[in-house]
mmCIF file of C-alpha atoms and ligand atoms in Angstrom:
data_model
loop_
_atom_site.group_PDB
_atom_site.id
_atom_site.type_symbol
_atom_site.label_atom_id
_atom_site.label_comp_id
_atom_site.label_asym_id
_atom_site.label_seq_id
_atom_site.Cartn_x
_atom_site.Cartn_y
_atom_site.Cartn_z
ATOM 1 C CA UNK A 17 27.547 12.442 5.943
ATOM 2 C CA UNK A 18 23.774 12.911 4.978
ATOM 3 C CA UNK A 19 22.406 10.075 3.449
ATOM 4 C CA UNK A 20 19.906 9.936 0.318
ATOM 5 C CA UNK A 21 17.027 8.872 2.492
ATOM 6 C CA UNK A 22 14.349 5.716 0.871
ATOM 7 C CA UNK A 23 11.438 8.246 1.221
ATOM 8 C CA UNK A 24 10.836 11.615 1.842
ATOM 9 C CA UNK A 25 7.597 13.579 1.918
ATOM 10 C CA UNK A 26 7.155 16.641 -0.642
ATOM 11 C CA UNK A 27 5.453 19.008 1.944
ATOM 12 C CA UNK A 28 6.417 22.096 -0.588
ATOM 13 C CA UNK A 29 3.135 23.070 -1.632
ATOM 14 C CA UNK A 30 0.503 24.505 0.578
ATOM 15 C CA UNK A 31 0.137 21.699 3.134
ATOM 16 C CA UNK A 32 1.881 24.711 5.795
ATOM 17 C CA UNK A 33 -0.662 27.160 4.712
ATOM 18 C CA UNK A 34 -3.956 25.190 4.902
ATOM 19 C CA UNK A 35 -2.463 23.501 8.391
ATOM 20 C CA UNK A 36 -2.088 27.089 9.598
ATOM 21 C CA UNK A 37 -5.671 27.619 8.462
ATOM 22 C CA UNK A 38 -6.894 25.177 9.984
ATOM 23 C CA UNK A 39 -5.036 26.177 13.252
ATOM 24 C CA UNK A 40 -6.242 29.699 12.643
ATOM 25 C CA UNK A 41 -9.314 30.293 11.015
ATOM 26 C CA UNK A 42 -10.762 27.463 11.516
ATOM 27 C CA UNK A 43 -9.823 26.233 14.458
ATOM 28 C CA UNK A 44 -10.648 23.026 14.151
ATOM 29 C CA UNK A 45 -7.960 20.633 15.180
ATOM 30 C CA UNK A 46 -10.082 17.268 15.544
ATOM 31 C CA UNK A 47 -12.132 15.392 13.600
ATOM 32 C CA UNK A 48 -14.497 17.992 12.028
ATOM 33 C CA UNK A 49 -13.561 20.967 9.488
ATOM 34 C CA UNK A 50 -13.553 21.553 6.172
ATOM 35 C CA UNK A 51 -10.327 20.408 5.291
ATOM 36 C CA UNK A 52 -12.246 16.261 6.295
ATOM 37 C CA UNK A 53 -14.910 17.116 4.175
ATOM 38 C CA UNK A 54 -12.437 18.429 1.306
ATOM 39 C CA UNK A 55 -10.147 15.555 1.626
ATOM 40 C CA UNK A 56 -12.978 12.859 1.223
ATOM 41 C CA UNK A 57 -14.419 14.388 -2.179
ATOM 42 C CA UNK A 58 -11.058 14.881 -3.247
ATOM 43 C CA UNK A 59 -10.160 11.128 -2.210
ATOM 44 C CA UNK A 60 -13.773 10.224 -3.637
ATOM 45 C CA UNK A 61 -12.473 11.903 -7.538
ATOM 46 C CA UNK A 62 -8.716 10.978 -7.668
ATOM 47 C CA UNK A 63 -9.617 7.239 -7.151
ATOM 48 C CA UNK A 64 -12.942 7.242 -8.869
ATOM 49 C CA UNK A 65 -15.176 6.207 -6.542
ATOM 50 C CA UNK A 66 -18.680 6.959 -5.122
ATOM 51 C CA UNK A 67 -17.769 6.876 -1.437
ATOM 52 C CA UNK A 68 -14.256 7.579 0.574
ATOM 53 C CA UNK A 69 -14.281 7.667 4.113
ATOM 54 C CA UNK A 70 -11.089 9.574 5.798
ATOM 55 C CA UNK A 71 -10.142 7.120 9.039
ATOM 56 C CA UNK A 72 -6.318 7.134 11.001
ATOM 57 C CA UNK A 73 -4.168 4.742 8.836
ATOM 58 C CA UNK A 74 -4.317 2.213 6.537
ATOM 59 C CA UNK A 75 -4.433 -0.301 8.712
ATOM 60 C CA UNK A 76 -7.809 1.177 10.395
ATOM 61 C CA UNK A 77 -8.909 1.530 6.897
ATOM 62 C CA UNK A 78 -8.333 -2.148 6.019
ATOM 63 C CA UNK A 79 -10.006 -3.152 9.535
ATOM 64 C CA UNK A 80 -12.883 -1.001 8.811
ATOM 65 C CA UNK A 81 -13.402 -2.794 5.747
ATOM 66 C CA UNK A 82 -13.497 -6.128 7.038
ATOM 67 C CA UNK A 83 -15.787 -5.417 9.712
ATOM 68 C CA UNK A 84 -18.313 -3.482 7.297
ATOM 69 C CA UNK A 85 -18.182 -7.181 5.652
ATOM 70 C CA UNK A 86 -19.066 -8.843 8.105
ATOM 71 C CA UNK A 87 -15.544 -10.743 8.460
ATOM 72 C CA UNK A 88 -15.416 -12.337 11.575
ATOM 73 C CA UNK A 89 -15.000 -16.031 13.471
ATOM 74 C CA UNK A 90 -15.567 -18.988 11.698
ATOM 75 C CA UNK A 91 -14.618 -16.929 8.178
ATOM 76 C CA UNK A 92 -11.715 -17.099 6.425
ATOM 77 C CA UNK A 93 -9.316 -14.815 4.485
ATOM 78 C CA UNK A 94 -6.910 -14.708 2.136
ATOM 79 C CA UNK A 95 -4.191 -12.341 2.193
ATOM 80 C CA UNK A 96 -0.579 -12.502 0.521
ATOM 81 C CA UNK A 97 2.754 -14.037 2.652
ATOM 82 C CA UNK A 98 4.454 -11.425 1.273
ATOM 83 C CA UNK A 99 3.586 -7.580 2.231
ATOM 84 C CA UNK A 100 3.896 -5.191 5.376
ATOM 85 C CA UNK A 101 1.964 -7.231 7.719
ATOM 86 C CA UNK A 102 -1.158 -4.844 8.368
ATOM 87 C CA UNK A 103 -3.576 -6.539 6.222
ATOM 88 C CA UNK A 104 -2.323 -9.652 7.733
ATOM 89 C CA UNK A 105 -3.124 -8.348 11.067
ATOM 90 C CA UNK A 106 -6.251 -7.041 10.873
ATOM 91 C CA UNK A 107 -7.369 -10.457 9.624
ATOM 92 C CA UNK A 108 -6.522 -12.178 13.295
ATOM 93 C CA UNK A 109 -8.017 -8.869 14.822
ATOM 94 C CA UNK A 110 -11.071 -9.937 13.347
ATOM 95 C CA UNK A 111 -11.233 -13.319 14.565
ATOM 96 C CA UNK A 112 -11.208 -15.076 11.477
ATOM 97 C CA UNK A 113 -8.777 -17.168 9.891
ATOM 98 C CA UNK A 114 -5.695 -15.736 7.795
ATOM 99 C CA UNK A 115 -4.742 -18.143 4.870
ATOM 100 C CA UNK A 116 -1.530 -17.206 3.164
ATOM 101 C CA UNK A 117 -1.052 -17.324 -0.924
ATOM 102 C CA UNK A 118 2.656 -17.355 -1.972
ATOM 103 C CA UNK A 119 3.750 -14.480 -4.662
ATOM 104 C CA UNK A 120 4.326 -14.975 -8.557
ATOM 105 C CA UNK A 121 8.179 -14.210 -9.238
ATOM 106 C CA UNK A 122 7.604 -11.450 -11.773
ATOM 107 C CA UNK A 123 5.653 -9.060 -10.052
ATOM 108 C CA UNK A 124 5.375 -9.828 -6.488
ATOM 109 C CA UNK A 125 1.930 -9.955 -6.534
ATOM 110 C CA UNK A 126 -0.721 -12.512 -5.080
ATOM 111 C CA UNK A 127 0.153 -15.671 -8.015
ATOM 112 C CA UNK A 128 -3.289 -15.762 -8.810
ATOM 113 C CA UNK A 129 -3.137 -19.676 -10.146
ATOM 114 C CA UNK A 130 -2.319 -20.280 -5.960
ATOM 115 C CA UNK A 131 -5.744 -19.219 -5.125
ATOM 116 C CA UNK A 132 -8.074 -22.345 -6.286
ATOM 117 C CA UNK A 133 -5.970 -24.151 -3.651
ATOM 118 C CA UNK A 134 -6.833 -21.843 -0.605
ATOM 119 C CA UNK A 135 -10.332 -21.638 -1.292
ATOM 120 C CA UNK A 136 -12.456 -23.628 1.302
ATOM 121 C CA UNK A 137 -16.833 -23.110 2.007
ATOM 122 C CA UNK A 138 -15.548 -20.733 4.508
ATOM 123 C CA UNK A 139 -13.508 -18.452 2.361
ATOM 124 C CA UNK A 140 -14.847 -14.969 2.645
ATOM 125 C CA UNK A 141 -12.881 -12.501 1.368
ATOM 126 C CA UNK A 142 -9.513 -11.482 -0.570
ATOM 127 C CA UNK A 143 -7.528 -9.319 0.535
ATOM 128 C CA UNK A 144 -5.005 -8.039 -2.823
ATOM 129 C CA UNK A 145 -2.431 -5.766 -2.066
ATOM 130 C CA UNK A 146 -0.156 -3.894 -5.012
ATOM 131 C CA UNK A 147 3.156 -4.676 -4.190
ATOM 132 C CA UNK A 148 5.737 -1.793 -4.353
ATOM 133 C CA UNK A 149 2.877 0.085 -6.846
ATOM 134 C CA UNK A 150 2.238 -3.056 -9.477
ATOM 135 C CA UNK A 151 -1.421 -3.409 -9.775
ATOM 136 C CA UNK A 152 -2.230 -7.086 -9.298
ATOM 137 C CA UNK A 153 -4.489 -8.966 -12.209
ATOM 138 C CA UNK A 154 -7.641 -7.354 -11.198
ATOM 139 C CA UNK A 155 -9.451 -8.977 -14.686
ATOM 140 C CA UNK A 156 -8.109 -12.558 -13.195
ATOM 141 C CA UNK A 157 -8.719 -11.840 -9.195
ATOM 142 C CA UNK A 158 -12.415 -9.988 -9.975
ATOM 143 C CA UNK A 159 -13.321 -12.754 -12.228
ATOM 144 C CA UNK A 160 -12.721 -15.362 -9.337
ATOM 145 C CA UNK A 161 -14.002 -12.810 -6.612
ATOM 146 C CA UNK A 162 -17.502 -13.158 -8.303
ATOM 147 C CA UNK A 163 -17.552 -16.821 -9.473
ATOM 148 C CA UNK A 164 -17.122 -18.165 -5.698
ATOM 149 C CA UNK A 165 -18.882 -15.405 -4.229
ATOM 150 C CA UNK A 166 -15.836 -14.050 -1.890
ATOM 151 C CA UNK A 167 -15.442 -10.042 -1.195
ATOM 152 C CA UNK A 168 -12.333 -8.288 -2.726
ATOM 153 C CA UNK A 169 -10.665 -5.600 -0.353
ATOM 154 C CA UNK A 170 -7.828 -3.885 -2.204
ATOM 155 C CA UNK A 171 -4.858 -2.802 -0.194
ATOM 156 C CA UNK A 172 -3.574 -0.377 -2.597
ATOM 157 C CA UNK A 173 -1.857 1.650 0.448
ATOM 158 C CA UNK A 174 1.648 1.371 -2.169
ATOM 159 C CA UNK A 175 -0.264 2.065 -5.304
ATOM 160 C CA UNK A 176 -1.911 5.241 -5.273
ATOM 161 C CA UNK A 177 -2.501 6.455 -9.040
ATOM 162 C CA UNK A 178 -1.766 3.503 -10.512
ATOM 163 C CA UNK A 179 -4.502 1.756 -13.461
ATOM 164 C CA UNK A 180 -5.454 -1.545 -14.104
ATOM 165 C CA UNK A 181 -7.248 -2.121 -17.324
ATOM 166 C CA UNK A 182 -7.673 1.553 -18.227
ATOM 167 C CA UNK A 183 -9.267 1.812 -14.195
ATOM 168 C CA UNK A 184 -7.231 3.716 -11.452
ATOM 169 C CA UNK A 185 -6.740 0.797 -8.722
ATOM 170 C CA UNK A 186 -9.145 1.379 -5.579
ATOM 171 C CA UNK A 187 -11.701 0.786 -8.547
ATOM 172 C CA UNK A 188 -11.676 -3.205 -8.014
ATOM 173 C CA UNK A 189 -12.982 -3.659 -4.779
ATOM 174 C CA UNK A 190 -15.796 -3.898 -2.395
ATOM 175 C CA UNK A 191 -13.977 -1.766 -0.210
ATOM 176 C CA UNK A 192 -10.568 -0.287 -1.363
ATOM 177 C CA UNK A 193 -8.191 0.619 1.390
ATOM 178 C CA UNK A 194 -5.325 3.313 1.123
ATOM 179 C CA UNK A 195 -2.421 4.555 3.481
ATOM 180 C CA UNK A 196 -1.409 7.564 3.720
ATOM 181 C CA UNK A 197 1.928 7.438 6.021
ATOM 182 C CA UNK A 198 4.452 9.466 5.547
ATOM 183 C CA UNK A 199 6.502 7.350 2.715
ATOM 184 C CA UNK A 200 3.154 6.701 0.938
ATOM 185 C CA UNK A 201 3.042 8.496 -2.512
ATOM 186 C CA UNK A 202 0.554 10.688 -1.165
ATOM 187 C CA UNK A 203 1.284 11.391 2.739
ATOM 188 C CA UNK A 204 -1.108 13.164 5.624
ATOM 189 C CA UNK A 205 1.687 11.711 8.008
ATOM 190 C CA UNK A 206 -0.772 8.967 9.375
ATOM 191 C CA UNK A 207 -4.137 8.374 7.764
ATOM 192 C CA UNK A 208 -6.269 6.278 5.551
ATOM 193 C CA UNK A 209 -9.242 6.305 3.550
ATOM 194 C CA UNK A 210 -11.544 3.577 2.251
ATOM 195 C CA UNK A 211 -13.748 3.409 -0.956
ATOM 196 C CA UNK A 212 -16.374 2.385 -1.881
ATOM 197 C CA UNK A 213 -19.720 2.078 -4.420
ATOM 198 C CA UNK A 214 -21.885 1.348 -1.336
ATOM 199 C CA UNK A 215 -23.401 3.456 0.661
ATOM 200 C CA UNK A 216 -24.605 0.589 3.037
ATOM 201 C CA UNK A 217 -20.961 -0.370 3.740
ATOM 202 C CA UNK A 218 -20.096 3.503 3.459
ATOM 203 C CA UNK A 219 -22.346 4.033 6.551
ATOM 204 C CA UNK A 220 -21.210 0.945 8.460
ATOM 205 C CA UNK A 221 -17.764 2.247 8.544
ATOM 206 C CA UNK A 222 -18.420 5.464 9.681
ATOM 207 C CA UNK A 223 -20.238 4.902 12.195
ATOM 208 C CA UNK A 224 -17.786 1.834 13.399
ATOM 209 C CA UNK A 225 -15.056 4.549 12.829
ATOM 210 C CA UNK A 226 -16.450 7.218 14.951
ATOM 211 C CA UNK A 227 -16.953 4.963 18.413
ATOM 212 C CA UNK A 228 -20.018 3.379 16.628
ATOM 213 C CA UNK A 229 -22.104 6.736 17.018
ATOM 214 C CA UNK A 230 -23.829 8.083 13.783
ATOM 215 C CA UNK A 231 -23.922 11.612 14.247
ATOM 216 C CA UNK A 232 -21.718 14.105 16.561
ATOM 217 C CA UNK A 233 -22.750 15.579 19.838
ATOM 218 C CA UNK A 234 -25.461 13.011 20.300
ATOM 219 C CA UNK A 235 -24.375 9.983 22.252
ATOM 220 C CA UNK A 236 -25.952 7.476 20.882
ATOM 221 C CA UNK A 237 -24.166 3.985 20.415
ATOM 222 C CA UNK A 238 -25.406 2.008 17.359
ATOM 223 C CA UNK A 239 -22.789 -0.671 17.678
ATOM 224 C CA UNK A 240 -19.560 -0.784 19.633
ATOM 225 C CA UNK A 241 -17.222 1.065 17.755
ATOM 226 C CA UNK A 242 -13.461 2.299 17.632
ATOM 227 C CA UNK A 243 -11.941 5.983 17.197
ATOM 228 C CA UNK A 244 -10.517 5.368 14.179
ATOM 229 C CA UNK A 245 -11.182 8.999 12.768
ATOM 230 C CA UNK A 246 -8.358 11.012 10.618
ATOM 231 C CA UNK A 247 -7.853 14.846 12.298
ATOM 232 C CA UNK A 248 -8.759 18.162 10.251
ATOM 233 C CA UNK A 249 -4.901 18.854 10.349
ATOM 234 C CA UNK A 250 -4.075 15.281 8.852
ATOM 235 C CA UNK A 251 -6.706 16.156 6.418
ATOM 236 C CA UNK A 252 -5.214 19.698 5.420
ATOM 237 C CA UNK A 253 -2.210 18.261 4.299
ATOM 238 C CA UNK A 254 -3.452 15.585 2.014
ATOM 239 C CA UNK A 255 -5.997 18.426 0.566
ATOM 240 C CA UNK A 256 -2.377 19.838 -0.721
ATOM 241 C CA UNK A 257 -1.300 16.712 -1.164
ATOM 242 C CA UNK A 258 -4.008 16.033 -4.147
ATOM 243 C CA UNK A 259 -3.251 19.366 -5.407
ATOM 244 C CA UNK A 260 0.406 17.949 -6.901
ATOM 245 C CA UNK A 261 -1.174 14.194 -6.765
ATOM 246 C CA UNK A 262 -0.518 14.143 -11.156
ATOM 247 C CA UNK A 263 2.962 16.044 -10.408
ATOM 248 C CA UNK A 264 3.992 13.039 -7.652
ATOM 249 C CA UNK A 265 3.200 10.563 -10.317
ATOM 250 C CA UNK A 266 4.814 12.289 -13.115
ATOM 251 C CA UNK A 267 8.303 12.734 -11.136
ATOM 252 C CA UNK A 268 8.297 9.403 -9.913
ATOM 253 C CA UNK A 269 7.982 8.177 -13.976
ATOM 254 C CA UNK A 270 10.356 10.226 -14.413
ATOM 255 C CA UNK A 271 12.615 8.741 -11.895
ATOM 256 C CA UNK A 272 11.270 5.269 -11.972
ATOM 257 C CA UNK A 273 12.453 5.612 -15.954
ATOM 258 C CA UNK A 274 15.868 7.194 -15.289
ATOM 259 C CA UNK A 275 16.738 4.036 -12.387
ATOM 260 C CA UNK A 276 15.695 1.326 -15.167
ATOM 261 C CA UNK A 277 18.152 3.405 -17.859
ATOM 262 C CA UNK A 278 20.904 3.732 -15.765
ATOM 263 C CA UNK A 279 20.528 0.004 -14.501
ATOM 264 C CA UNK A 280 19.821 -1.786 -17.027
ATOM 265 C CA UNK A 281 21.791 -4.409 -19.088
ATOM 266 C CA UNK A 282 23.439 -5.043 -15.374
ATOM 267 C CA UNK A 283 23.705 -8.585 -15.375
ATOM 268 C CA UNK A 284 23.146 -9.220 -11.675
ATOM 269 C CA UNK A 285 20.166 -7.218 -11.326
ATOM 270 C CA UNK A 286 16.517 -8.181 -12.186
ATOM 271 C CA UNK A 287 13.612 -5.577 -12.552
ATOM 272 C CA UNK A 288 10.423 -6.240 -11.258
ATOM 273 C CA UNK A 289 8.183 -7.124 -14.333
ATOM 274 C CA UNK A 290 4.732 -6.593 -14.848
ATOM 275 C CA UNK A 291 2.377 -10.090 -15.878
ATOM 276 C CA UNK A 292 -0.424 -8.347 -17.787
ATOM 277 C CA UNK A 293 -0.023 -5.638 -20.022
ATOM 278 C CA UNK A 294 -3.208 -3.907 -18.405
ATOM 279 C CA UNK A 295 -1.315 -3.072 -15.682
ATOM 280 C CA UNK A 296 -0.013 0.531 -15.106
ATOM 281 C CA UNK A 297 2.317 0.535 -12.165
ATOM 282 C CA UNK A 298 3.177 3.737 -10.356
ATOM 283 C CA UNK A 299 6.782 3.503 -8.569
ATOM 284 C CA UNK A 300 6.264 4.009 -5.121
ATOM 285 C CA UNK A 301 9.628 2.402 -4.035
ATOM 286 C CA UNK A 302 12.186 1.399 -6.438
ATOM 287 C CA UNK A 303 12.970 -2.165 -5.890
ATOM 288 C CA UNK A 304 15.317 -5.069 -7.954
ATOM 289 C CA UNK A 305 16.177 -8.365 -7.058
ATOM 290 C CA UNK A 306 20.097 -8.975 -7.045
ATOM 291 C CA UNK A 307 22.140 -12.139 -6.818
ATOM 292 C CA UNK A 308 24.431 -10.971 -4.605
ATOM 293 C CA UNK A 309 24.523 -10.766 -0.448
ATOM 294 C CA UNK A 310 21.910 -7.867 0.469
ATOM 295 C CA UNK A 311 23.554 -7.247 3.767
ATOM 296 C CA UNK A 312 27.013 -6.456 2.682
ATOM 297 C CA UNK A 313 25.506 -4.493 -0.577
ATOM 298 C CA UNK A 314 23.150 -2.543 2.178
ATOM 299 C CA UNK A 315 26.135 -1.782 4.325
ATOM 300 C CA UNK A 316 28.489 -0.862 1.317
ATOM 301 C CA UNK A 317 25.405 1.706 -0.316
ATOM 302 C CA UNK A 318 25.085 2.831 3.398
ATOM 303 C CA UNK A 319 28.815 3.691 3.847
ATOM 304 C CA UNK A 320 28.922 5.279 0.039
ATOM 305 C CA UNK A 321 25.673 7.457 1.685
ATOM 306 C CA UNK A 322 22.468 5.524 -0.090
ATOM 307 C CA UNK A 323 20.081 4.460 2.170
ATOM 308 C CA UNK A 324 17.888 1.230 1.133
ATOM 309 C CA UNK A 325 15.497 -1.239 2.435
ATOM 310 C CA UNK A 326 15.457 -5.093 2.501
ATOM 311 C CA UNK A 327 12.386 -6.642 0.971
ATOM 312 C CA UNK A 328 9.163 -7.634 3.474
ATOM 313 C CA UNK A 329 10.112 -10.319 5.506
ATOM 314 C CA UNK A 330 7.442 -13.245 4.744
ATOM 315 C CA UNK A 331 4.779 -13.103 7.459
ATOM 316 C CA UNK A 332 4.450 -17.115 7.802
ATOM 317 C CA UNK A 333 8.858 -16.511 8.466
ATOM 318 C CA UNK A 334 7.425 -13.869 11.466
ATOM 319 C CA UNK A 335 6.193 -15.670 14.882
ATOM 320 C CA UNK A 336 3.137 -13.646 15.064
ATOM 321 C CA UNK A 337 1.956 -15.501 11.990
ATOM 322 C CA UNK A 338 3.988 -18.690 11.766
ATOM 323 C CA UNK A 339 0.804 -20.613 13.453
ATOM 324 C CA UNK A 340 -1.593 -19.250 10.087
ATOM 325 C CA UNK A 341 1.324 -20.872 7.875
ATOM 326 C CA UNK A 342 1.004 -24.370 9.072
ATOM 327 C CA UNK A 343 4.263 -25.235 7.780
ATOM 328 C CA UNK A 344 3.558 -24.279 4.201
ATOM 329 C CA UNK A 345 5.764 -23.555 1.920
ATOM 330 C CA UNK A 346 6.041 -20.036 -0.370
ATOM 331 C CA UNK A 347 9.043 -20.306 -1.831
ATOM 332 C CA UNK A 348 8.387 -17.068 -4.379
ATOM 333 C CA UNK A 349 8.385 -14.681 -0.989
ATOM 334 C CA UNK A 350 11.093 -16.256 0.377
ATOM 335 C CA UNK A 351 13.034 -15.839 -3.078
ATOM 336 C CA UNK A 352 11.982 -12.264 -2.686
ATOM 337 C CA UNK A 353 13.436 -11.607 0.687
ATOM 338 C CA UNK A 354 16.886 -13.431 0.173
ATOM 339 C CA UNK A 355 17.215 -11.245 -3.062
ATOM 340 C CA UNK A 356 15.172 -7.695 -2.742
ATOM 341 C CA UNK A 357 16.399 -4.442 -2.046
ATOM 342 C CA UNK A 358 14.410 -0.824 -2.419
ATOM 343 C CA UNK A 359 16.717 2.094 -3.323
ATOM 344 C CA UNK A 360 15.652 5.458 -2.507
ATOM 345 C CA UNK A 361 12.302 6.810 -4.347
ATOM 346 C CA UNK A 362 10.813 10.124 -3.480
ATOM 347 C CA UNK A 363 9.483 13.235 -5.738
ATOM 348 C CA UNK A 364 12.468 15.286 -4.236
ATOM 349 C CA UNK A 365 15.207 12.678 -5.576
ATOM 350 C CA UNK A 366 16.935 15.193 -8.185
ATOM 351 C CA UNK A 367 18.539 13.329 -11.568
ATOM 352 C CA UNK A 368 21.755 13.895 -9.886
ATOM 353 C CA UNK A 369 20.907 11.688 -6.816
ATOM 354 C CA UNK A 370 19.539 9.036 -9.125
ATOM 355 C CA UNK A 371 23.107 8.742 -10.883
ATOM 356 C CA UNK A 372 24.726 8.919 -7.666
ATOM 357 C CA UNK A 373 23.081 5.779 -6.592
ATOM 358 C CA UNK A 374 22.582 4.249 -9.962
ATOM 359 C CA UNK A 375 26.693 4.385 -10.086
ATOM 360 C CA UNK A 376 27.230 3.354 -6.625
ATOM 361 C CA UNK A 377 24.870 0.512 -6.764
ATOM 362 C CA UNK A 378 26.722 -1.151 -9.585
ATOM 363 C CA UNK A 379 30.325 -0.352 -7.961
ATOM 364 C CA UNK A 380 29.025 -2.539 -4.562
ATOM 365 C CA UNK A 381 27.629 -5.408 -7.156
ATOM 366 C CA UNK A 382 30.421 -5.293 -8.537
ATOM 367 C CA UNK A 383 32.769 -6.149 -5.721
ATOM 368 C CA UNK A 384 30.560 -8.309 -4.333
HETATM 369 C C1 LIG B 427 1.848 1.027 4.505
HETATM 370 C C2 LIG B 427 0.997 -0.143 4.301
HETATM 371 C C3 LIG B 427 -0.109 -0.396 5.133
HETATM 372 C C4 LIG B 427 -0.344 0.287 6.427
HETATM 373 O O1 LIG B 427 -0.639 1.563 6.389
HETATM 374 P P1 LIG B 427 -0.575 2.454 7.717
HETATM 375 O O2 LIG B 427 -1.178 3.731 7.262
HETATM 376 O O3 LIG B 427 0.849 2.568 8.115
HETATM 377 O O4 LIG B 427 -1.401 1.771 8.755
HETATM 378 C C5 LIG B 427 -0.967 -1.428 4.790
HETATM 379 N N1 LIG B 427 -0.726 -2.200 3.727
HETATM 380 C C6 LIG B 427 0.346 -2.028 2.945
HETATM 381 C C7 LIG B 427 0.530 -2.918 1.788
HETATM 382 C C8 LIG B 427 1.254 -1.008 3.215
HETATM 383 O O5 LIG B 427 2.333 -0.862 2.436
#
């Protein structure tokens, strides 16, 4: 039996014709072409910024960011327990020291009243990532960004399209960072981009990006850099990507609307709620928090042909990062975990699939 999948890209518009262009017109299969230059001004527009700078992945576009900023030993960082580890990562890549802030238990978001308590003289920047699409409280985080003089980096890699305050999110930071793997909302299969109002930082990741080296075909090393540069091909499909970018977001309303219908009033499920009414979320994996035994209700969905996802594992729970936890407690990520699933989202989910689920995720609860 097929299973519903959790993602799946929508590569039905002309993402095969401008790769093929690219192949055969253009021929340009690296990082050059016109479909680089495309995808930055397009990047640059749908997020609303001056600057966007096309780089492998999100987590090169997060790493790219901090070292623009200057992040490095003897600096420290704040970054959320619970989310895909990458920001947490690129923190210790750094050198500097990653500080963890627990979640608030309605949206799964940094709890902004935590931060006061993590902030030390050597507190340098933020890191606030929009959990599962839920724009974080940019008025509260900006605000306290400024007043102690700390950098904001977004990680909106799960949030593309989504507003805060009347402002799409990538809008909030110094440098906002986006993903564009292939279960993003927006996909080039890997890639990234950063933003940004700076051209100073604009031109320090660039050049850091493309093995420290300002322009092409001259070798000559301004700082020692990385190859952290998105192809022409990755770039083609994420120009046809943004073509359907309002379309994405309008099917996964849709969908995102048609889940909370067919769930709701279910007593053991609870939604995932936003804490400002500024906040426009965009559902870029449908996820509910269930007082019932996730394993058995992931095997029984499994067997009935729904694939889901547990929730992020807490990083200070992982060993990689148990020695940045210092035997804190965050007891809202851990609540999280022990109660999260993700059911399937994706632009190609028809109504049909979403009542297939919808019905067979109640049945397992249920019995459970
Ligand atoms: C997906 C994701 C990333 C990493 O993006 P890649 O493109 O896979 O490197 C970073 N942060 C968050 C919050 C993510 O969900």
């Amino acid at each position: 039996m097929k299973k519903i999948p959790v993602a799946a890209p929508d590569l039905s518009g002309n993402e095969v014709k401008y790769l093929i262009d690219a192949i055969k017109n253009e021929g340009r299969v690296s990082s050059a072409g016109k479909y680089i230059d495309r995808f930055e001004v397009l990047a640059a527009k749908n997020f609303g910024r001056k600057f966007a700078l096309s780089c492998s992945s999100g987590t090169t576009a997060l790493h790219l960011a901090l070292l623009a900023l200057g992040i490095g030993p003897g600096d420290e960082v704040i970054v959320p327990v619970f989310t895909f580890a990458a920001p947490a990562a690129v923190v210790i890549h750094c050198g500097a020291k990653l500080v963890f802030v627990d979640i608030n238990k309605n949206d799964w978001n940094l709890d902004v009243k935590e931060l006061d308590k993590k902030l030390t003289k050597r507190t340098k920047a933020l890191i606030a990532v929009d959990t599962y699409g839920m724009p974080c409280d940019y008025d509260y985080i900006v605000h306290w960004c400024k007043a102690h003089k700390i950098f904001l980096i977004e990680d909106a890699a799960e949030s593309h399209g989504a507003f805060f305050g009347g402002k799409p999110v990538g809008n909030f930071g110094e440098v906002s960072c986006f993903s564009f793997y292939g279960n993003k909302i927006l996909t080039t299969g890997e890639g990234g981009v950063c933003l940004s109002d700076s051209q100073e930082l604009y031109e320090k990741m660039a050049i850091l990006k493309n093995h420290g080296m300002r322009s092409r075909g001259v070798y000559d090393h301004e700082v020692v850099g990385y190859n952290y540069r998105m192809t022409n091909l990755q770039a083609a499909v994420g120009c046809a990507q943004f073509e359907r970018f309002q379309k994405f977001l309008k099917a996964r309303k849709t969908m995102k609307l048609l889940y909370e219908k067919l769930l709701a009033n279910c007593p053991s499920i609870t939604f995932q709620l936003s804490n400002d009414k500024k906040a426009e979320a965009v559902c870029w994996l449908f996820s509910v928090l269930i007082n019932k035994d996730i394993d058995a209700v992931r095997q029984k969905l499994s067997e009935k042909g729904v694939a889901s996802r547990p929730f992020f594992k807490p990083l200070h729970l992982q060993k990689p990062f148990q020695p940045y936890a210092m035997n804190q407690k965050f007891p809202n990520a851990e609540y999280a975990y022990q109660h999260g699933i993700s059911l399937p989202s994706s632009t190609l989910l028809t109504e049909k699939q979403v009542s297939f689920i919808c019905r067979n995720f109640k049945r397992v609860l249920a019995d459970e």
